[in-house]
Coordinates of C-alpha atoms and ligand atoms in Angstrom, one line a residue:
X28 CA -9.7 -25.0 33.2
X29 CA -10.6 -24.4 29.8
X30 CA -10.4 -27.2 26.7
X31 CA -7.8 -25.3 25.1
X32 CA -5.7 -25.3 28.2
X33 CA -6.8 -29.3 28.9
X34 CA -5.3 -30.2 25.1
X35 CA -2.4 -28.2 25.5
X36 CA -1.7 -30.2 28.8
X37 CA -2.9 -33.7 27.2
X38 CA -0.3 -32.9 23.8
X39 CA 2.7 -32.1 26.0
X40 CA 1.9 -34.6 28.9
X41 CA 2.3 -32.1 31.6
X42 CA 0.5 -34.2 34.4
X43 CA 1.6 -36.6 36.6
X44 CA 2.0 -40.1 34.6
X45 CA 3.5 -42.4 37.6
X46 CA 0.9 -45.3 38.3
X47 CA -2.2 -44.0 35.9
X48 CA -5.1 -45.9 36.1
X49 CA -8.5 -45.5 34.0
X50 CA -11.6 -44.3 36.8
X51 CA -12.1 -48.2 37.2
X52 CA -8.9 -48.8 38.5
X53 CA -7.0 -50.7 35.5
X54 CA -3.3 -49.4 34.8
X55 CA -3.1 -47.2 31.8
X56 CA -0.1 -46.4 29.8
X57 CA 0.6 -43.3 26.9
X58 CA 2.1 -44.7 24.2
X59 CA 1.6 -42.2 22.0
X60 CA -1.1 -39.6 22.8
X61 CA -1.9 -39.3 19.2
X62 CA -1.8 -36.6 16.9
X63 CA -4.0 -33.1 17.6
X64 CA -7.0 -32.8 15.1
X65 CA -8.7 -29.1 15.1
X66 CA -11.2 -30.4 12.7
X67 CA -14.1 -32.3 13.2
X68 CA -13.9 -35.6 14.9
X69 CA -12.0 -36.9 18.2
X70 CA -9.3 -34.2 19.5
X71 CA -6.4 -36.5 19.2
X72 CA -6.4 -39.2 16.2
X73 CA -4.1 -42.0 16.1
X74 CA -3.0 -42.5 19.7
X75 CA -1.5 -45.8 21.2
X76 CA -2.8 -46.3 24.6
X77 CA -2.2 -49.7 27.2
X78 CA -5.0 -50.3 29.2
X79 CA -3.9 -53.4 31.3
X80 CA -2.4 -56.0 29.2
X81 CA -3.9 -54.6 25.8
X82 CA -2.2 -52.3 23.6
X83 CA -5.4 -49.9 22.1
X84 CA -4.7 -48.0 18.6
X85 CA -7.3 -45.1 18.0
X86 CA -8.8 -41.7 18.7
X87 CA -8.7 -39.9 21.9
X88 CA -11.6 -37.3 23.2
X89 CA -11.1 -34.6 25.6
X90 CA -13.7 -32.5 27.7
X91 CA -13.9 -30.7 31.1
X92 CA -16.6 -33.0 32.6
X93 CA -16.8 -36.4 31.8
X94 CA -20.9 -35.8 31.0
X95 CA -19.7 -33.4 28.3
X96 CA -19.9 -36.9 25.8
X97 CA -23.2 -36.7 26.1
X98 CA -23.8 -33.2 26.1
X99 CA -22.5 -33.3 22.6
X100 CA -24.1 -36.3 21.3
X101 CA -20.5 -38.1 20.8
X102 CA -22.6 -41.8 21.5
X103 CA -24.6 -41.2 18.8
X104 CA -22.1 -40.1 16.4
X105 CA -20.6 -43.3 14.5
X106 CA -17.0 -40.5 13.9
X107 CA -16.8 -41.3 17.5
X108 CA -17.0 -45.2 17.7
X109 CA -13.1 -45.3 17.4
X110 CA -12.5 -43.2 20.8
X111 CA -10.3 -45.3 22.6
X112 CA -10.0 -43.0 25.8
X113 CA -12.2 -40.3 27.2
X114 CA -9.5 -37.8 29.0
X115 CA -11.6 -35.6 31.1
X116 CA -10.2 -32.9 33.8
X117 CA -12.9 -34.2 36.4
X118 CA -15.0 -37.2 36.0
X119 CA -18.3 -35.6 36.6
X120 CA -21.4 -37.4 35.0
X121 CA -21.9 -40.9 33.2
X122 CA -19.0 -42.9 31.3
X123 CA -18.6 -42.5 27.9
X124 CA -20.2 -44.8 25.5
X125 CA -20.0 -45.9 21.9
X126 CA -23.3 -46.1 20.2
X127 CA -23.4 -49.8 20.4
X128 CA -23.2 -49.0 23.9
X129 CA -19.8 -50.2 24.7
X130 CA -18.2 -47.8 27.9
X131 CA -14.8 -46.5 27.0
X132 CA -12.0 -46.0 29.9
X133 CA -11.9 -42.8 31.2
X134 CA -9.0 -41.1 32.7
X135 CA -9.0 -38.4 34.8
X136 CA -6.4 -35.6 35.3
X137 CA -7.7 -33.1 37.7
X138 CA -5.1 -34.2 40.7
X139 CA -2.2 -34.9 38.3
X140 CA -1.5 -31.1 37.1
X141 CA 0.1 -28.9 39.5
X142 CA -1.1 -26.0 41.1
X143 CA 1.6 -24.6 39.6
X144 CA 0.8 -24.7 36.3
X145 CA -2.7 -23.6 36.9
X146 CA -1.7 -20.5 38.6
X147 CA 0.7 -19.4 36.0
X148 CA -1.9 -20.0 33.0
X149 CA -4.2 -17.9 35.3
X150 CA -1.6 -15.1 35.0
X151 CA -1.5 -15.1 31.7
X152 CA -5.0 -15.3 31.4
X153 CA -5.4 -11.9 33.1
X154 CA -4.1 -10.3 30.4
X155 CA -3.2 -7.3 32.1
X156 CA 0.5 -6.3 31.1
X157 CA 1.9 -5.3 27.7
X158 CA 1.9 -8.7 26.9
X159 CA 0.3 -11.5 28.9
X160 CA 3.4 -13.4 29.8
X161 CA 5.2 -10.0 30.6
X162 CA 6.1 -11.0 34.1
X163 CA 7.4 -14.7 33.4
X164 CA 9.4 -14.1 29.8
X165 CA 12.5 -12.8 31.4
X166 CA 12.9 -16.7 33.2
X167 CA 12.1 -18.3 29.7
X168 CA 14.5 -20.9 28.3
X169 CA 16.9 -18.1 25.5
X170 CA 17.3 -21.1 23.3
X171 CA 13.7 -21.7 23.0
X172 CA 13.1 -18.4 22.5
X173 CA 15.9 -17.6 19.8
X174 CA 14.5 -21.0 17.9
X175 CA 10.9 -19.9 18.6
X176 CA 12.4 -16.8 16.9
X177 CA 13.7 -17.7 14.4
X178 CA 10.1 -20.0 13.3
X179 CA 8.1 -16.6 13.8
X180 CA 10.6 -15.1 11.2
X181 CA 9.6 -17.6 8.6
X182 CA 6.0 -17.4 9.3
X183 CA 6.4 -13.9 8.7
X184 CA 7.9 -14.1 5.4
X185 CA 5.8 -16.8 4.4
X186 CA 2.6 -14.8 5.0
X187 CA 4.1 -12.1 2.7
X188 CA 4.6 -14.9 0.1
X189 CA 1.1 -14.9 -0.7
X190 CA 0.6 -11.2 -1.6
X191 CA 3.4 -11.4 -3.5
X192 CA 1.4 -14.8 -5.6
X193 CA -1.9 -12.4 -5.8
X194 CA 0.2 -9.8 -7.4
X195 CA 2.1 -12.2 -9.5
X196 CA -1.1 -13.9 -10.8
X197 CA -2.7 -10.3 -11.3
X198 CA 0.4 -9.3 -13.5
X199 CA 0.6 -12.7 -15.7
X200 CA 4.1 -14.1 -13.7
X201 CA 5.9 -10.8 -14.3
X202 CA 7.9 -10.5 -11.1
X203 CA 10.1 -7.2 -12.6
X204 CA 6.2 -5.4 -12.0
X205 CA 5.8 -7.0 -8.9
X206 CA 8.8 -5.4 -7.5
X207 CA 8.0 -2.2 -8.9
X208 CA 4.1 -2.2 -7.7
X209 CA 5.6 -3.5 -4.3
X210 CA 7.8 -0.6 -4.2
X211 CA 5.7 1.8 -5.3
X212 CA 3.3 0.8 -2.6
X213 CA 5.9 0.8 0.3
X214 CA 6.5 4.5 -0.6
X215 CA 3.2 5.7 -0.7
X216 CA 3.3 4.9 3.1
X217 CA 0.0 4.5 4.8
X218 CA -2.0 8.1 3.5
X219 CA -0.6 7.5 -0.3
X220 CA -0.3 3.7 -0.6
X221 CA -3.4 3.2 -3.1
X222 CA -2.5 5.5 -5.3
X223 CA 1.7 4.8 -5.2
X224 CA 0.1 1.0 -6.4
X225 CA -2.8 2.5 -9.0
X226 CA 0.5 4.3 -11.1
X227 CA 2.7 1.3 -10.1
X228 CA -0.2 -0.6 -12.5
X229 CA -0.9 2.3 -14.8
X230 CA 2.8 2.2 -15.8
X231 CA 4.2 -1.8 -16.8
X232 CA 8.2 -2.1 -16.3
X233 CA 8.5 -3.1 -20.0
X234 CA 7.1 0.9 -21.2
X235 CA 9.6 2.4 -19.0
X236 CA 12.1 0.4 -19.8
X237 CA 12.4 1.5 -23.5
X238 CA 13.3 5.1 -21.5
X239 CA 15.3 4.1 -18.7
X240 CA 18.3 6.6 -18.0
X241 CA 16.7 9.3 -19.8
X242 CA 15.3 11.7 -16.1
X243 CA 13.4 13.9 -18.2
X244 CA 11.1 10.7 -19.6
X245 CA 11.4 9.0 -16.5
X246 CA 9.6 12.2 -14.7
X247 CA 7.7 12.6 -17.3
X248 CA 5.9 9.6 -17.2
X249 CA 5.7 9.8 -13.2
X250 CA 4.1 13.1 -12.9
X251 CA 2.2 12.8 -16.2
X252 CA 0.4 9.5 -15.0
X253 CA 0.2 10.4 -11.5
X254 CA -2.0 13.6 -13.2
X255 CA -0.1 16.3 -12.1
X256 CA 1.2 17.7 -15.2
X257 CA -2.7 18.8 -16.3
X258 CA -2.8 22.3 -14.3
X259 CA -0.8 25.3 -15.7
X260 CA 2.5 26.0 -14.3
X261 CA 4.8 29.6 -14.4
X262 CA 8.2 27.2 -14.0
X263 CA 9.7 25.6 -17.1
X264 CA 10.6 22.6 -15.8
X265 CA 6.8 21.2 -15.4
X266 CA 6.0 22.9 -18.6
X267 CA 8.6 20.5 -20.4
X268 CA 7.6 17.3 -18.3
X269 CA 3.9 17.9 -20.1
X270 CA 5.6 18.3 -23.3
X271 CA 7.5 15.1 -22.8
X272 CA 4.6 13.4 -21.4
X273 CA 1.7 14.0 -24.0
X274 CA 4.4 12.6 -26.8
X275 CA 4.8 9.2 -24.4
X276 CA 1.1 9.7 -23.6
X277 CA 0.0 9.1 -27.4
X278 CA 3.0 6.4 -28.2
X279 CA 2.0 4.0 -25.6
X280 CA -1.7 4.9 -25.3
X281 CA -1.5 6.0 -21.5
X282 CA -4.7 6.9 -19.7
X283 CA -3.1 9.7 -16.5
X284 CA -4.8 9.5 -13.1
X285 CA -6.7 11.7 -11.5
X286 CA -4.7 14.2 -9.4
X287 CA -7.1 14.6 -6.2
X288 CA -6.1 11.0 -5.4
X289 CA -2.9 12.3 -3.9
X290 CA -2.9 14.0 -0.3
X291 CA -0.3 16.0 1.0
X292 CA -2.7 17.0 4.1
X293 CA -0.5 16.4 7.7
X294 CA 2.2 15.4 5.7
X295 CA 5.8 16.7 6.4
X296 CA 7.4 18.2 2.9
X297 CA 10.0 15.6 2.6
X298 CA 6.9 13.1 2.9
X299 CA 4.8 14.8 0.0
X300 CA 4.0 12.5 -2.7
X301 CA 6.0 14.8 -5.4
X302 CA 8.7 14.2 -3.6
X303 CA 8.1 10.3 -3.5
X304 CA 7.3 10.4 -6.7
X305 CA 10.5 12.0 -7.7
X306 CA 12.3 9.3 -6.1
X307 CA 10.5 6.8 -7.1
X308 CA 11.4 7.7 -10.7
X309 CA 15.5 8.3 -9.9
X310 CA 15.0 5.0 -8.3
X311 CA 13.7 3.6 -11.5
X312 CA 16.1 5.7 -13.6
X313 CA 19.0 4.5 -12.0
X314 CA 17.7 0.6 -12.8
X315 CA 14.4 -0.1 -14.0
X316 CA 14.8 -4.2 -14.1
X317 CA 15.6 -3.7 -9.9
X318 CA 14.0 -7.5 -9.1
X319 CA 16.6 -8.7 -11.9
X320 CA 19.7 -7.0 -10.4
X321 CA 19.0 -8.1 -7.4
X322 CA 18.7 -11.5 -8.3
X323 CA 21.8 -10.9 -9.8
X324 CA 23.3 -9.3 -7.0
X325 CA 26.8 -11.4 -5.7
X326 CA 26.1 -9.9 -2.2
X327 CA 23.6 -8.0 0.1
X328 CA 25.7 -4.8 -0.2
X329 CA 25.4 -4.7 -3.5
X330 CA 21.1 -5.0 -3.2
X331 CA 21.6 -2.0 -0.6
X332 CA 23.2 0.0 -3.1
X333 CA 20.5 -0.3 -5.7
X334 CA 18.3 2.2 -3.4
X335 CA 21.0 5.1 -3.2
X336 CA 19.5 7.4 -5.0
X337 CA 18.9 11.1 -5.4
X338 CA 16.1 13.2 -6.8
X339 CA 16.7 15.6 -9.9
X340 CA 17.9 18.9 -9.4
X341 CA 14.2 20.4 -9.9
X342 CA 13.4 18.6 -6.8
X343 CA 16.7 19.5 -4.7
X344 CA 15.1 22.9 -4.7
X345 CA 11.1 22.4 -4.6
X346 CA 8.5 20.3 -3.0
X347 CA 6.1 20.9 -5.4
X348 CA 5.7 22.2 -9.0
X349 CA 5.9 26.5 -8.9
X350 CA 7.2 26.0 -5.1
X351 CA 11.1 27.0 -4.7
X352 CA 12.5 25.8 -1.2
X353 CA 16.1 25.6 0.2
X354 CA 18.0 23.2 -1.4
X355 CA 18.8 19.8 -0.1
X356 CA 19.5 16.4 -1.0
X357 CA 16.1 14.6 -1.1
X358 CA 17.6 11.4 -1.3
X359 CA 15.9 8.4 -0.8
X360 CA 17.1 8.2 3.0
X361 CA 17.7 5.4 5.3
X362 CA 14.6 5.0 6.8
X363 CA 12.5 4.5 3.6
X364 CA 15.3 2.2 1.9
X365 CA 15.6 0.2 5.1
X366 CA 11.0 0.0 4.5
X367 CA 11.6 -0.9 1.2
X368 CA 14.3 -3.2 2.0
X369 CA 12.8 -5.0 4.5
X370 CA 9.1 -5.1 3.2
X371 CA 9.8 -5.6 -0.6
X372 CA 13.0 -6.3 -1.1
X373 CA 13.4 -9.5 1.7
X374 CA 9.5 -10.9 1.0
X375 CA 10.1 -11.0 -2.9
X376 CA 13.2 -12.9 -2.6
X377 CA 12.2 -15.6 -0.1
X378 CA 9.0 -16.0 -2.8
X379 CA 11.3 -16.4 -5.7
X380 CA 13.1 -19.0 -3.4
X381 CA 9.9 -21.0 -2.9
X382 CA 8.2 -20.2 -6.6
X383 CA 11.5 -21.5 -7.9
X384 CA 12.8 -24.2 -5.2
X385 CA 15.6 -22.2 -4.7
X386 CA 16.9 -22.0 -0.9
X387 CA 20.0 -20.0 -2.0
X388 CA 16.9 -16.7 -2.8
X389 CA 15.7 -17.1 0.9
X390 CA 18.8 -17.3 2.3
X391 CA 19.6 -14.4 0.3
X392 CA 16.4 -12.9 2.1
X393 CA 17.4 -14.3 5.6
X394 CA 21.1 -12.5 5.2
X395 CA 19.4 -9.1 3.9
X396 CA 17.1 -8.9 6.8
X397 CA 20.4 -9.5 9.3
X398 CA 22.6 -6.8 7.5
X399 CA 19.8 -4.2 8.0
X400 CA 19.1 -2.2 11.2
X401 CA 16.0 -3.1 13.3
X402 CA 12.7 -1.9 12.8
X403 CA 12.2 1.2 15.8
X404 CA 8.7 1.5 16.2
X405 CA 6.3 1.4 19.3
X406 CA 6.0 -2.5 19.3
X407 CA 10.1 -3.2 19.5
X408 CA 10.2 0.1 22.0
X409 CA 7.6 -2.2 23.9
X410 CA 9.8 -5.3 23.7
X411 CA 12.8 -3.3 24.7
X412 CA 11.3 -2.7 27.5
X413 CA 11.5 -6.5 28.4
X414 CA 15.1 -7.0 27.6
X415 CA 13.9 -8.2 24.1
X416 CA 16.5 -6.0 21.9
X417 CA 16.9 -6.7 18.4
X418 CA 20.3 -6.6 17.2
X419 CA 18.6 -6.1 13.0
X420 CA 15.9 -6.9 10.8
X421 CA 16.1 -10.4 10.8
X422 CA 15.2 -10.3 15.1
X423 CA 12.7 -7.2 14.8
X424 CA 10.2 -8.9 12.3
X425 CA 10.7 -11.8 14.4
X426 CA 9.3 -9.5 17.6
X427 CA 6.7 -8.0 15.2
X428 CA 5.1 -11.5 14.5
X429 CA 5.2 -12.7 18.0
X430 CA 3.2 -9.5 19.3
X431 CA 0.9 -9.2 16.4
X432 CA 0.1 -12.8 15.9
X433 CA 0.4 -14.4 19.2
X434 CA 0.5 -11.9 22.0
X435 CA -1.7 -9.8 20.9
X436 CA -4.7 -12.8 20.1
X437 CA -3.6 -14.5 23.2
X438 CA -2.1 -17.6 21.4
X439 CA -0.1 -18.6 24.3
X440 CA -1.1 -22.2 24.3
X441 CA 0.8 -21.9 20.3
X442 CA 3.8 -20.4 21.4
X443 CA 7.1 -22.2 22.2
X444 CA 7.6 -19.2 25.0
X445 CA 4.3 -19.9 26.4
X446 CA 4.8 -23.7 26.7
X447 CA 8.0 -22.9 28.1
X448 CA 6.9 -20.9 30.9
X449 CA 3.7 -23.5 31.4
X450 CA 5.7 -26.7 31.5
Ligands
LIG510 S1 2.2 -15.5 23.0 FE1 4.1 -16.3 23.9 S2 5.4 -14.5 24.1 FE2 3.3 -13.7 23.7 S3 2.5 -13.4 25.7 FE3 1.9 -15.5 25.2 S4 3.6 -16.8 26.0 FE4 4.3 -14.7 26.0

């Protein structure tokens, strides 16, 4: 037994309640076992309790042993003179007492919570499978589990919401640069993602607007600020980029990046930040103002459409500047459009939802997440392994959450699975 455990059991009532009595014998009734405080101050505040004939409105205190009161000084603490009941597991040391000295009831739970209960809390304690409730999750109420699902999914986005604010505060409420630094980020992946965001801020939507549609300015601007245009290059192509790029250099006073910040080191050629970077600007060729269009956007469809794009023809043939390689596509791809769509596109909607009031934008984010593909990555593989399968997006950040943020930190007693399987 553990306080955690002994609240979790208190907030749900799962103990026998037929005939309670305080440990001095006098009937005791729940009315309302008050509301759980995880700040300072009594465990439960506002409870209803009938002890005998009289109907008691106040705090409630938990602890293990009764003596615990004292071990924390709770009778000389006035925050604790409005402790109506002391709820201990085992009634183990002196009654409770306000610091006038008034004894409070005490009830005791120890034989009113099955064995049952106990063991299976032990199990999960044990922590010794994938996740702790791998054995029990299969037998877990699906309704529960689909709801609990569905909460996880909004705690997810919700937790994105506030990256989205720091950005949005960093670039004075301008949500088209949002988008773009978001973006920018997301295809950096993890080796290239600080520098994918330091050009992303370099370079505000409203310059390359001015030279939208034009792939020879777009580039230029890309490679120029990302700093790879300073060397000295035998193909024309980069040659012309420079060209392009000191004349938008001096009209809009840009300041390029170092080029070491990039790494191509373990990287597969497809993944080389060129290549990214020459996506990023057909991405932005093809529409600059993307967070506007996709407000815009009369369907989900239409948002996917916005990220089918293809590189120049330069890069059909190279993965870097001076390199020639067999020609392909070099489109965008599904894997990195489903990334962007999933981690940009879904999280900046539902904020624009809540920034403006707006349930249709996180609806819009709900419906996006459903129309794409799930997630495949170790975590759902380990899910999949428990019959857990994610039909699309929408279930697979849903997964994510529960095994990041509760599984994984042993947040059982928080989870609607958990109290399922407890109760
Ligand atoms: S947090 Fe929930 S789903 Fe995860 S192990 Fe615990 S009870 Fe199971």
């Amino acid at each position: 037994m553990n306080e955690k455990l002994l609240h979790f059991i208190w907030k749900f009532r799962l103990f026998d309640q037929v005939n309670l009595t305080t440990t001095e014998g006098e009937p005791i009734e729940i009315v309302s076992q008050g509301m759980h405080n995880t700040h300072a101050g009594a465990d439960f505040q506002q409870g209803k309790i009938k002890i005998g004939k009289t109907l008691w409105a106040g705090n409630i205190e938990l602890h293990i042993n009764s003596a615990d009161w004292f071990a924390h000084k709770h009778e000389t603490d006035k925050a604790y003179n409005n402790v109506i009941l002391h709820v201990v597991y085992q009634q183990k040391g002196s009654t409770a007492i306000r610091q006038n000295g008034e004894a409070i009831p005490t009830l005791e739970l120890k034989k009113r919570i099955t064995a049952e209960l106990l063991s299976r809390y032990e199990e999960l304690d044990k922590r010794k499978d994938w996740i702790p409730c791998a054995r029990f999750i299969k037998n877990a109420d699906e309704f529960v589990v689909q709801s609990f699902l569905s909460r996880l999914l909004i705690e997810r986005l919700e937790s994105k919401v506030e990256q989205v604010n720091i950005l949005l505060a960093a670039s004075e409420n301008d949500w088209e640069n949002v988008m773009f630094q978001m973006i920018a980020r997301y295809m950096g992946a993890s080796i290239n993602k600080d520098a994918f965001q330091m050009l992303a801020k370099s370079l505000p939507v409203k310059i390359w607007a001015k030279h939208q549609h034009d792939t020879l300015q777009t580039e230029a601007f890309v490679f120029g600020q990302a700093g790879f245009l300073d060397g000295e290059y035998l193909d024309d192509y980069p040659n012309q980029l420079r060209k392009e790029y000191n004349y938008l250099k001096r009209l809009h006073q840009l300041q390029p990046m170092e080029k070491h910040v990039w790494k191509f080191l373990r990287l597969r050629p497809a993944n080389f930040p060129t290549i990214r970077l020459a996506q990023l600007a057909a991405l932005m060729s093809k529409e600059v103002k993307l967070f506007s269009q996709i407000i815009e956007a009369k369907n989900v469809q239409s948002i996917h459409r916005f990220f089918e794009v293809e590189v120049s023809e330069y890069w059909k043939l190279h993965y870097n500047f001076d390199k020639p390689s067999r020609k392909s596509d070099r489109h965008l791809g599904d894997g990195m459009s489903k990334i962007l769509l999933i981690n940009v596109v879904a999280p900046v909607l539902f904020a624009y939802g809540k920034y403006k009031c707006n349930e249709e934008f996180c609806d819009r984010a709900f419906q996006l997440l459903e129309s794409c593909k799930p997630e495949g990555n170790s975590i759902i593989e380990g899910w999949k392994k428990l019959d857990m399968k994610p039909a699309n997006a929408f279930e697979s950040q849903s997964l994510l959450q529960l095994k990041t943020e509760y599984c994984d930190k042993f947040r059982c007693l928080e989870c609607a699975i958990g109290h399922s399987i407890l109760s």
